[in-house]
Coordinates of C-alpha atoms and ligand atoms in Angstrom, one line a residue:
M8 CA -39.3 11.0 20.0
P9 CA -38.3 12.9 17.3
F10 CA -35.2 15.3 17.6
E11 CA -36.8 18.4 18.0
Y12 CA -34.5 21.4 16.3
V13 CA -35.7 24.1 18.7
T14 CA -33.8 23.3 21.6
P15 CA -36.2 23.7 24.4
N16 CA -35.5 26.4 26.9
R17 CA -35.5 24.7 29.6
F18 CA -32.1 23.1 29.5
S19 CA -29.1 24.0 30.8
L20 CA -26.5 26.4 29.0
F21 CA -24.4 24.1 29.3
Q22 CA -26.4 21.2 27.3
R23 CA -28.3 23.8 24.9
I24 CA -24.1 24.0 23.4
W25 CA -23.7 20.4 24.0
Y26 CA -27.1 20.0 21.2
S27 CA -26.0 22.4 19.4
I28 CA -22.8 20.0 18.7
F29 CA -23.8 16.1 19.2
P30 CA -27.8 17.0 18.2
A31 CA -27.9 13.0 17.5
T32 CA -27.2 12.6 21.6
Y33 CA -30.5 14.4 22.3
D34 CA -33.5 11.7 22.7
G35 CA -35.8 14.3 24.1
K36 CA -36.1 11.6 27.2
A37 CA -33.0 10.9 29.6
S38 CA -30.2 11.4 27.3
R39 CA -27.2 8.6 28.7
Q40 CA -28.3 6.3 26.6
G41 CA -27.1 8.6 23.4
Y42 CA -24.3 9.9 25.8
R43 CA -23.7 6.1 25.4
H44 CA -24.4 5.6 21.6
F45 CA -22.5 8.3 20.4
F46 CA -19.2 7.4 22.1
N47 CA -19.5 3.4 21.3
S48 CA -19.6 5.3 18.0
L49 CA -16.7 7.5 18.4
L50 CA -15.0 3.7 19.5
L51 CA -15.8 2.1 17.0
H52 CA -14.9 4.3 14.4
F53 CA -12.0 1.9 13.2
R54 CA -13.2 -1.0 14.7
P55 CA -15.5 -3.6 14.0
K56 CA -18.6 -3.8 16.3
V57 CA -17.6 -7.5 17.2
V58 CA -14.1 -9.3 17.3
P59 CA -13.2 -13.2 17.3
R60 CA -12.2 -13.6 21.0
R61 CA -9.4 -15.9 19.8
T62 CA -7.4 -12.9 18.8
L63 CA -8.7 -11.1 22.1
K64 CA -5.3 -13.1 23.2
F65 CA -2.2 -11.2 24.1
T66 CA -0.2 -13.4 23.5
L67 CA -0.9 -12.5 19.6
T68 CA -0.8 -8.7 19.5
W69 CA 1.4 -8.1 23.1
G70 CA -0.4 -5.2 22.5
L71 CA 2.5 -3.4 20.4
G72 CA -0.2 -1.9 17.6
G73 CA -2.5 -0.4 20.3
M74 CA 1.6 0.7 21.8
A75 CA 2.4 2.3 19.4
V76 CA -0.7 4.7 18.9
V77 CA -0.5 5.5 22.4
L78 CA 2.8 7.2 22.0
V79 CA 2.4 8.5 18.6
G80 CA -0.3 10.7 20.9
M81 CA 2.0 11.1 23.3
L82 CA 5.1 12.5 21.7
F83 CA 2.5 14.7 19.5
V84 CA 1.1 16.2 22.4
T85 CA 4.5 16.5 24.2
G86 CA 5.9 17.8 20.4
L87 CA 3.2 20.5 20.5
M88 CA 4.1 21.3 24.4
L89 CA 8.2 21.3 23.5
K90 CA 7.2 23.9 20.1
F91 CA 6.4 26.7 22.6
A92 CA 9.9 26.8 24.7
Y93 CA 11.9 25.8 22.0
Q94 CA 14.1 28.1 19.2
P95 CA 15.6 26.2 16.1
I96 CA 18.6 28.1 15.4
P97 CA 22.2 27.4 16.7
D98 CA 23.2 29.7 19.1
Q99 CA 19.6 29.9 20.7
S100 CA 18.2 26.1 20.4
Y101 CA 20.8 24.5 23.2
A102 CA 19.6 27.8 25.1
S103 CA 16.0 27.2 25.0
I104 CA 16.6 23.8 26.2
V105 CA 18.4 24.5 29.1
H106 CA 15.3 27.1 29.8
L107 CA 13.2 24.9 29.4
Q108 CA 14.1 22.4 32.0
D109 CA 15.9 24.3 34.5
T110 CA 12.5 27.4 34.4
V111 CA 9.7 26.5 32.9
L112 CA 7.4 24.3 34.7
F113 CA 7.3 20.7 33.7
G114 CA 9.5 21.1 31.4
R115 CA 12.0 19.3 32.0
L116 CA 9.6 16.5 32.7
I117 CA 8.1 16.9 28.9
R118 CA 11.5 16.9 27.3
N119 CA 11.9 13.3 29.2
I120 CA 8.2 12.1 28.4
H121 CA 9.3 12.8 24.8
H122 CA 12.8 11.8 24.1
W123 CA 11.4 8.2 26.5
S124 CA 8.5 7.7 24.2
G125 CA 10.4 9.0 20.9
N126 CA 12.7 6.4 21.8
A127 CA 10.5 3.4 23.2
L128 CA 8.5 3.9 20.0
L129 CA 11.2 2.8 18.2
L130 CA 11.1 -0.1 20.3
V131 CA 8.0 -1.3 19.9
V132 CA 7.4 -0.4 15.9
F133 CA 10.3 -3.1 16.4
L134 CA 8.4 -5.4 17.8
H135 CA 5.9 -5.2 16.5
F136 CA 7.0 -5.8 12.6
L137 CA 8.7 -8.7 14.9
R138 CA 5.4 -10.1 15.3
I139 CA 3.4 -9.3 12.5
F140 CA 6.4 -11.3 10.6
F141 CA 6.4 -14.3 12.4
T142 CA 2.9 -14.4 13.1
G143 CA 2.8 -14.5 9.5
A144 CA 0.2 -11.7 9.7
F145 CA 1.8 -10.4 5.6
H146 CA 0.6 -12.8 3.3
P147 CA -2.5 -12.4 1.8
P148 CA -4.5 -10.2 2.2
R149 CA -2.3 -8.1 4.7
Q150 CA 0.1 -7.5 1.9
F151 CA -0.2 -3.6 1.5
N152 CA -0.9 -3.9 5.4
W153 CA 2.9 -4.8 6.0
V154 CA 4.3 -2.6 3.4
L155 CA 2.3 0.8 4.7
G156 CA 3.7 -0.9 8.7
L157 CA 7.6 -0.1 6.8
V158 CA 6.8 2.9 5.3
M159 CA 6.0 4.4 8.7
F160 CA 8.4 2.1 10.5
I161 CA 10.8 4.8 8.0
L162 CA 9.4 7.6 8.7
V163 CA 9.6 6.5 12.9
L164 CA 13.1 6.4 12.3
G165 CA 13.3 9.9 10.6
S166 CA 11.5 11.3 13.1
N167 CA 13.4 10.2 16.2
F168 CA 17.0 11.0 13.1
T169 CA 15.8 14.7 13.3
G170 CA 15.0 15.0 17.3
Y171 CA 17.9 13.8 18.3
L172 CA 19.1 17.3 16.3
L173 CA 17.3 19.4 17.7
P174 CA 19.0 20.0 21.3
W175 CA 22.4 21.5 19.2
D176 CA 24.5 19.7 22.0
Q177 CA 27.4 17.7 21.2
L178 CA 25.8 14.3 21.0
A179 CA 23.4 15.7 18.3
F180 CA 25.7 17.6 16.6
W181 CA 28.2 14.7 15.7
A182 CA 26.0 11.5 15.6
I183 CA 24.6 13.4 12.6
T184 CA 27.5 15.0 11.6
I185 CA 28.2 11.0 11.4
C186 CA 25.5 10.1 9.4
T187 CA 25.2 12.4 7.0
G188 CA 28.6 11.8 6.4
M189 CA 27.4 8.5 5.3
L190 CA 25.2 9.9 2.5
E191 CA 29.0 10.8 0.6
Y192 CA 29.6 7.3 -0.6
I193 CA 26.8 7.2 -2.3
P194 CA 27.7 7.4 -5.5
G195 CA 26.7 10.1 -8.0
I196 CA 23.7 11.4 -6.0
G197 CA 25.1 11.0 -2.7
G198 CA 27.2 14.8 -2.1
G199 CA 23.7 16.4 -3.5
L200 CA 21.8 14.5 -1.4
Q201 CA 23.5 15.5 1.5
K202 CA 23.7 19.1 0.9
M203 CA 20.1 18.5 0.3
I204 CA 19.3 17.3 3.7
S205 CA 22.1 19.4 5.5
G206 CA 20.7 22.5 3.1
G207 CA 25.0 23.5 2.4
N208 CA 28.3 21.7 2.8
E209 CA 28.1 21.6 7.2
I210 CA 26.0 21.2 9.6
G211 CA 24.3 24.7 10.6
P212 CA 21.4 27.2 10.7
A213 CA 20.1 25.6 7.9
T214 CA 20.5 21.7 8.7
L215 CA 18.9 23.0 12.1
S216 CA 15.4 24.9 10.3
N217 CA 15.0 21.7 7.9
F218 CA 15.1 19.1 10.7
F219 CA 13.1 21.0 12.6
A220 CA 10.2 21.1 9.6
V221 CA 10.6 17.6 8.9
H222 CA 10.4 16.7 12.4
T223 CA 7.9 19.2 13.4
A224 CA 5.6 19.2 9.9
V225 CA 6.0 16.6 7.4
I226 CA 6.6 13.5 9.2
P227 CA 4.1 14.2 12.0
A228 CA 1.4 14.9 8.4
G229 CA 2.6 11.2 6.6
L230 CA 1.6 9.4 10.1
I231 CA -1.7 11.8 10.3
I232 CA -2.0 10.1 7.1
L233 CA -1.3 6.7 6.7
M234 CA -1.9 5.5 10.8
P235 CA -6.0 5.5 9.9
F236 CA -5.2 4.1 6.7
H237 CA -3.2 0.9 8.7
F238 CA -6.4 0.3 11.0
W239 CA -8.9 0.3 7.6
R240 CA -6.6 -2.2 6.4
V241 CA -7.1 -4.4 9.3
R242 CA -10.5 -3.8 9.6
K243 CA -10.6 -4.5 5.1
S244 CA -8.5 -7.1 6.2
K245 CA -11.7 -8.8 8.4
G246 CA -10.0 -8.1 11.9
L247 CA -6.2 -9.9 13.1
V248 CA -4.9 -12.8 12.0
I249 CA -6.7 -15.7 14.2
P250 CA -3.5 -17.5 16.7
R251 CA -3.9 -20.9 15.2
S252 CA -1.9 -24.4 16.5
P253 CA 0.1 -25.1 12.9
L254 CA -3.0 -28.7 12.8
E255 CA -5.7 -26.2 13.7
D256 CA -8.2 -25.5 10.6
P257 CA -7.2 -21.7 9.3
A258 CA -11.5 -21.3 8.3
D259 CA -12.4 -21.5 12.2
R260 CA -12.0 -18.2 13.4
G261 CA -14.1 -19.0 16.5
E262 CA -16.4 -17.5 18.3
P263 CA -17.0 -12.7 17.7
V264 CA -17.6 -11.1 21.3
A265 CA -18.0 -7.9 21.1
T266 CA -15.7 -5.5 20.5
I267 CA -16.7 -2.7 23.9
P268 CA -16.1 -3.8 26.4
N269 CA -13.9 -7.0 25.8
L270 CA -11.4 -5.1 23.1
I271 CA -11.8 -1.9 24.0
A272 CA -10.8 -2.2 28.0
R273 CA -8.1 -4.8 27.2
E274 CA -6.4 -1.5 25.5
L275 CA -6.6 1.1 28.2
A276 CA -5.1 -1.7 29.9
V277 CA -2.6 -1.5 27.7
A278 CA -1.9 1.9 27.0
A279 CA -2.7 2.7 31.4
A280 CA 0.3 1.0 32.2
L281 CA 2.0 2.2 28.9
I282 CA 1.5 5.3 29.8
A283 CA 2.6 4.7 34.2
V284 CA 5.9 2.7 32.8
I285 CA 6.9 6.5 30.9
M286 CA 5.7 8.5 33.8
V287 CA 7.7 6.7 35.8
V288 CA 11.0 6.1 33.6
S289 CA 11.0 10.0 32.9
V290 CA 10.7 11.6 36.5
L291 CA 13.7 7.9 37.0
F292 CA 16.1 9.2 34.4
N293 CA 16.9 12.6 32.2
A294 CA 16.7 12.9 28.7
P295 CA 20.5 13.3 28.0
L296 CA 21.7 17.0 27.6
E297 CA 25.9 17.1 26.6
A298 CA 27.5 20.7 26.1
K299 CA 26.6 22.8 23.3
A300 CA 27.5 21.8 20.1
N301 CA 31.2 22.4 18.9
P302 CA 32.1 22.1 15.4
G303 CA 35.8 22.3 16.3
L304 CA 35.7 19.7 19.5
S305 CA 34.9 16.1 17.8
P306 CA 34.5 13.3 20.4
N307 CA 36.4 10.5 20.2
P308 CA 34.6 7.9 19.6
T309 CA 31.4 9.7 17.4
K310 CA 28.6 7.6 17.2
A311 CA 25.4 7.6 15.7
P312 CA 21.9 6.9 17.1
W313 CA 22.4 4.1 18.6
Y314 CA 19.3 2.8 16.3
F315 CA 22.1 3.5 13.4
A316 CA 25.0 1.9 15.8
G317 CA 24.5 -1.4 13.0
L318 CA 25.3 0.8 9.6
Q319 CA 28.1 2.5 11.7
E320 CA 29.3 -1.1 12.3
L321 CA 28.5 -2.1 9.1
L322 CA 31.1 0.2 8.2
L323 CA 34.0 -1.0 10.0
H324 CA 33.3 -4.4 8.4
F325 CA 32.9 -3.5 4.6
H326 CA 33.3 -0.5 2.2
P327 CA 31.3 2.0 2.6
L328 CA 30.0 1.4 -0.8
F329 CA 28.4 -1.3 0.6
A330 CA 28.0 -0.5 4.2
V331 CA 26.1 2.4 3.7
L332 CA 23.7 1.2 -0.1
I333 CA 24.3 -1.3 -1.3
I334 CA 23.6 -3.6 1.3
P335 CA 21.2 -1.9 3.5
L336 CA 19.3 -0.9 0.2
V337 CA 18.7 -4.9 -0.7
M338 CA 17.4 -5.2 3.3
V339 CA 14.8 -2.4 2.6
V340 CA 14.1 -3.7 -0.7
A341 CA 13.9 -7.1 0.3
L342 CA 11.8 -6.5 3.3
F343 CA 9.2 -5.0 0.7
T344 CA 9.3 -7.9 -1.5
L345 CA 8.7 -10.3 1.3
P346 CA 4.8 -10.5 1.2
Y347 CA 5.0 -10.8 -2.6
I348 CA 7.0 -13.8 -2.8
R349 CA 4.8 -17.0 -4.3
Y350 CA 5.0 -18.8 -0.5
D351 CA 4.1 -22.5 0.1
A352 CA 1.5 -22.1 2.5
D353 CA 0.0 -19.4 4.4
T354 CA 0.8 -19.5 7.5
A355 CA -0.8 -16.4 9.0
G356 CA -2.1 -16.8 12.7
V357 CA 1.0 -19.6 13.8
W358 CA 3.7 -18.6 15.3
F359 CA 7.2 -19.3 13.4
A360 CA 5.0 -20.9 10.7
S361 CA 5.2 -24.4 12.0
L362 CA 7.2 -27.2 13.7
R363 CA 9.5 -27.7 12.1
G364 CA 9.7 -23.3 11.8
R365 CA 10.5 -23.2 15.0
R366 CA 13.2 -26.0 15.5
T367 CA 15.1 -24.3 12.3
A368 CA 14.9 -20.3 14.2
I369 CA 16.2 -22.2 17.0
V370 CA 19.0 -23.1 14.6
A371 CA 19.1 -19.5 12.8
V372 CA 19.3 -18.3 16.2
V373 CA 22.7 -20.8 16.9
V374 CA 24.1 -19.5 14.1
G375 CA 24.2 -16.1 13.8
F376 CA 25.7 -15.7 17.3
A377 CA 28.6 -18.8 16.0
I378 CA 29.4 -16.7 13.6
T379 CA 29.0 -12.7 14.0
P380 CA 31.0 -12.5 17.0
P381 CA 34.0 -14.3 15.5
A382 CA 33.5 -13.0 12.1
I383 CA 33.9 -9.3 13.5
I384 CA 36.9 -10.2 16.1
A385 CA 38.5 -12.2 12.5
D386 CA 37.7 -9.1 10.6
E387 CA 39.0 -6.6 12.8
F388 CA 42.4 -8.8 14.0
L389 CA 42.9 -11.4 11.4
I390 CA 41.9 -10.4 8.1
D391 CA 43.3 -7.7 5.8
F392 CA 41.9 -8.4 2.1
A393 CA 43.0 -5.1 0.8
A394 CA 46.9 -5.9 1.9
W395 CA 46.1 -9.7 1.1
I396 CA 45.7 -8.6 -2.6
P397 CA 47.3 -5.6 -3.2
G398 CA 46.1 -3.5 -6.5
V399 CA 42.6 -4.4 -6.8
P400 CA 40.5 -1.7 -5.9
A401 CA 38.9 -1.6 -1.8
V402 CA 35.0 -1.7 -3.5
I403 CA 36.3 -4.3 -5.2
S404 CA 39.2 -5.8 -1.8
N405 CA 37.0 -4.5 0.8
G406 CA 33.6 -4.6 -0.3
L407 CA 32.5 -6.7 -3.2
L408 CA 34.5 -9.5 -1.6
P409 CA 33.6 -10.3 1.6
A410 CA 29.5 -8.8 0.4
T411 CA 29.7 -11.9 -2.2
L412 CA 31.8 -14.2 0.7
A413 CA 28.5 -13.6 3.2
L414 CA 26.1 -13.8 0.3
I415 CA 27.7 -17.4 -0.4
G416 CA 26.9 -17.5 3.3
I417 CA 23.5 -17.0 3.2
I418 CA 22.8 -18.7 0.0
G419 CA 24.3 -22.4 1.6
F420 CA 22.2 -21.5 5.0
Y421 CA 18.6 -21.5 2.8
V422 CA 20.3 -24.1 0.6
L423 CA 21.1 -26.5 4.3
M424 CA 17.1 -25.2 5.0
K425 CA 15.4 -26.4 2.7
T426 CA 17.7 -29.3 2.2
Y427 CA 19.1 -30.9 5.7
Y428 CA 15.7 -30.0 6.9
V429 CA 13.3 -30.2 4.5
A430 CA 12.4 -26.6 4.9
T431 CA 9.6 -25.2 3.4
N432 CA 10.1 -21.8 1.5
N433 CA 8.3 -19.9 4.0
E434 CA 10.7 -21.9 7.1
A435 CA 14.2 -21.0 4.8
I436 CA 13.0 -17.7 4.4
Q437 CA 11.8 -17.1 8.0
A438 CA 15.2 -18.4 9.5
V439 CA 17.3 -16.9 6.9
F440 CA 15.5 -14.0 8.1
V441 CA 16.3 -14.8 11.8
L442 CA 19.8 -15.1 10.9
L443 CA 20.4 -11.2 9.7
L444 CA 18.3 -10.6 12.1
I445 CA 20.7 -12.0 14.8
A446 CA 23.5 -10.8 12.6
F447 CA 21.9 -7.0 12.8
I448 CA 21.4 -7.2 16.6
I449 CA 25.1 -8.2 17.6
L450 CA 26.4 -5.3 14.6
T451 CA 24.7 -3.0 17.1
I452 CA 25.7 -3.8 20.7
T453 CA 29.1 -3.7 19.1
C454 CA 28.7 -0.6 17.8
I455 CA 27.4 0.5 21.1
W456 CA 29.0 -1.1 23.5
F457 CA 32.1 -2.7 22.4
R458 CA 33.9 0.2 20.1
G459 CA 36.2 2.4 22.2
S460 CA 38.6 5.3 21.6
G461 CA 39.1 5.5 17.6
M462 CA 36.4 3.0 17.4
A463 CA 38.5 -0.2 18.2
L464 CA 36.8 -3.4 20.0
T465 CA 37.0 -2.7 23.4
W466 CA 35.8 -4.2 26.5
P467 CA 32.9 -1.9 28.1
G468 CA 34.2 -0.8 31.4
Ligands
HEM1023 C1 6.7 10.0 15.7 C2 6.7 10.8 16.2 C3 8.3 11.6 16.9 C4 9.0 11.0 17.3 C5 9.9 9.5 17.4 C6 10.6 12.5 18.3 C7 11.3 11.9 18.8 C8 11.9 13.2 19.0 C9 13.4 12.7 19.8 C10 13.8 11.1 20.0 C11 13.6 13.9 20.0 C12 15.0 14.8 20.4 C13 14.8 14.8 22.1 C14 16.1 14.2 23.2 O1 16.9 14.2 24.0 O2 16.5 15.7 23.3 C15 13.0 15.2 19.7 C16 12.5 16.4 20.2 C17 11.8 17.3 19.5 N1 10.9 17.7 19.3 FE1 9.5 15.1 18.7 N2 9.1 13.8 18.4 C18 8.3 13.7 17.2 C19 6.9 13.9 17.1 C20 7.5 15.2 17.4 C21 5.8 16.6 16.8 C22 5.3 16.5 16.6 C23 7.1 17.6 17.7 C24 5.8 18.9 17.4 C25 4.9 18.8 16.8 C26 7.7 17.6 18.0 C27 8.7 19.1 18.7 C28 10.0 18.0 18.7 C29 10.9 19.5 19.5 C30 10.6 21.0 19.4 C31 11.7 19.4 20.1 C32 13.2 19.4 20.4 C33 13.6 19.5 22.3 C34 14.0 18.6 22.5 O3 14.8 18.1 21.8 O4 14.1 18.0 23.7 N3 8.0 16.3 17.6 N4 11.7 14.7 19.1
HEM1024 C1 3.7 4.0 13.8 C2 3.6 2.4 12.8 C3 2.7 1.7 13.5 C4 1.4 1.8 14.5 C5 1.4 3.0 15.2 C6 0.9 0.2 14.0 C7 -0.6 0.0 14.7 C8 -1.1 -1.5 14.0 C9 -2.4 -1.5 15.6 C10 -2.9 -0.8 16.3 C11 -2.2 -2.5 14.7 C12 -3.7 -4.3 15.1 C13 -3.1 -4.6 16.3 C14 -2.2 -5.3 16.6 O1 -1.7 -5.7 15.4 O2 -1.5 -5.2 17.3 C15 -1.5 -3.2 13.4 C16 -1.8 -4.3 12.9 C17 -1.0 -4.8 11.5 N1 0.1 -3.9 11.6 FE1 1.3 -2.5 12.6 N2 1.6 -0.2 12.7 C18 3.2 -0.1 12.8 C19 3.4 -0.4 12.2 C20 3.7 -1.7 11.6 C21 5.2 -2.0 10.5 C22 6.7 -1.4 11.1 C23 4.6 -3.5 10.4 C24 5.1 -4.3 9.5 C25 6.4 -4.2 8.8 C26 3.0 -3.6 10.4 C27 2.4 -4.5 9.3 C28 1.0 -4.2 10.0 C29 0.3 -5.3 9.7 C30 0.5 -6.4 9.1 C31 -1.2 -6.0 10.5 C32 -1.8 -7.1 10.9 C33 -1.8 -7.6 11.5 C34 -3.1 -9.2 12.1 O3 -3.6 -8.9 10.7 O4 -2.5 -9.9 12.6 N3 3.1 -2.2 11.0 N4 -1.0 -2.1 13.2

């Protein structure tokens, strides 16, 4: 029976309101079918009706993309709740957080959920990025989704960074001071950039209000726009990559299964488990809050937030121009161009590209572990290019020279992969990626745990 626009009086008030909003759910008879249809089509908005069964395998995605979505959702909800209590003014922000924690019902819990979700999101997005890379999911037709993903990665980093300042305690104030101070080394625009971000010459009320606006409006708006774009690109690429063994035919997509309930049930299970973990962590561990920010008293050592610790460690080994600008810029440009390089093979769906790719990746892990810690220790205690070649500007002795040596090492490693291991360029590029990844992780760990007073190398404990 076609839908009647005049809603019959026999319906209850609730039903009349409901049908006025969702007329399609009314089919004149029992409306269960209509409800089901309505919710299913809502769920299927960003999903196809069927998906290849093979893409449901947990070891393809590890649920990471879905977890990122859930965490962003939790951050938006708890972030909006925090806004009711938080005051973005230096003299009041710290007090507003203390008030939130001590007097507002569930205030501490909401803050903890926001804190742990923000940190978990960074980790989850990083792991998602690794899964995309190691399953070759950046190859055509998914190149642009890789680019969108990287932009979202930067937004998530920016979100964590701007959020870090908001509590206005000693930890926040000095970590942000260290990070914005790094910008000074960018030639030409560094000083201006630093002033723009800080809203003046030092971290103060203007910085807090800038960070608050970026944190609670600019970045959330960016994510709200880019996330649907990201999912739409997944659909336009005919769904996820099909996981396969190196010898399997890439054209074989396997049998399709209905998205509801097969995919949805799995997504709900991952979401429920993740929310449970975040809740338990948020009940057990409080978000840090040190003494109120004191611009006259810097803690020793002063460390950047953990996700910028690798960069801070790099600063101890290279001239700032290289540590803060050239090396990170080269890495970021390389990541953005990665899907546009010409490859020997389309390895989409094969973990670590091939059987040889697995071997070369392991070699890269071993080389990374064998080289990075000794290099850090040697640079701390033995190597001093500035003293060995006096009269040369520091940007050459501490910048260009060690950076060139590192570059020669990386090129040498690539050539070794190509010649000794007869790797394809997919495999050799992957090996270089793994080498740099391990070096980055070791630099980060060193800064977080092995740097003490005056940023000297120390044994933790
Ligand atoms: C990707 C999204 C987001 C991330 C990664 C994120 C991350 C963070 C982090 C790490 C903090 C510092 C928490 C602490 O240790 O004290 C913070 C604080 C804060 N965030 Fe967010 N956030 C996000 C979205 C939002 C949104 C959408 C809002 C509001 C519209 C918001 C409002 C706040 C407020 C008011 C604070 C200060 C309260 C506090 O520090 O406890 N956040 N955020
Ligand atoms: C806030 C950050 C992000 C969110 C919410 C997000 C979400 C998702 C979701 C839900 C999927 C489908 C399921 C899955 O693969 O797990 C996906 C796929 C994808 N993501 Fe992300 N993602 C984010 C960041 C990134 C990053 C950093 C990259 C890479 C640089 C990336 C690249 C991709 C690609 C290429 C696909 C398609 C994978 C395939 O076809 O197998 N995403 N993303």
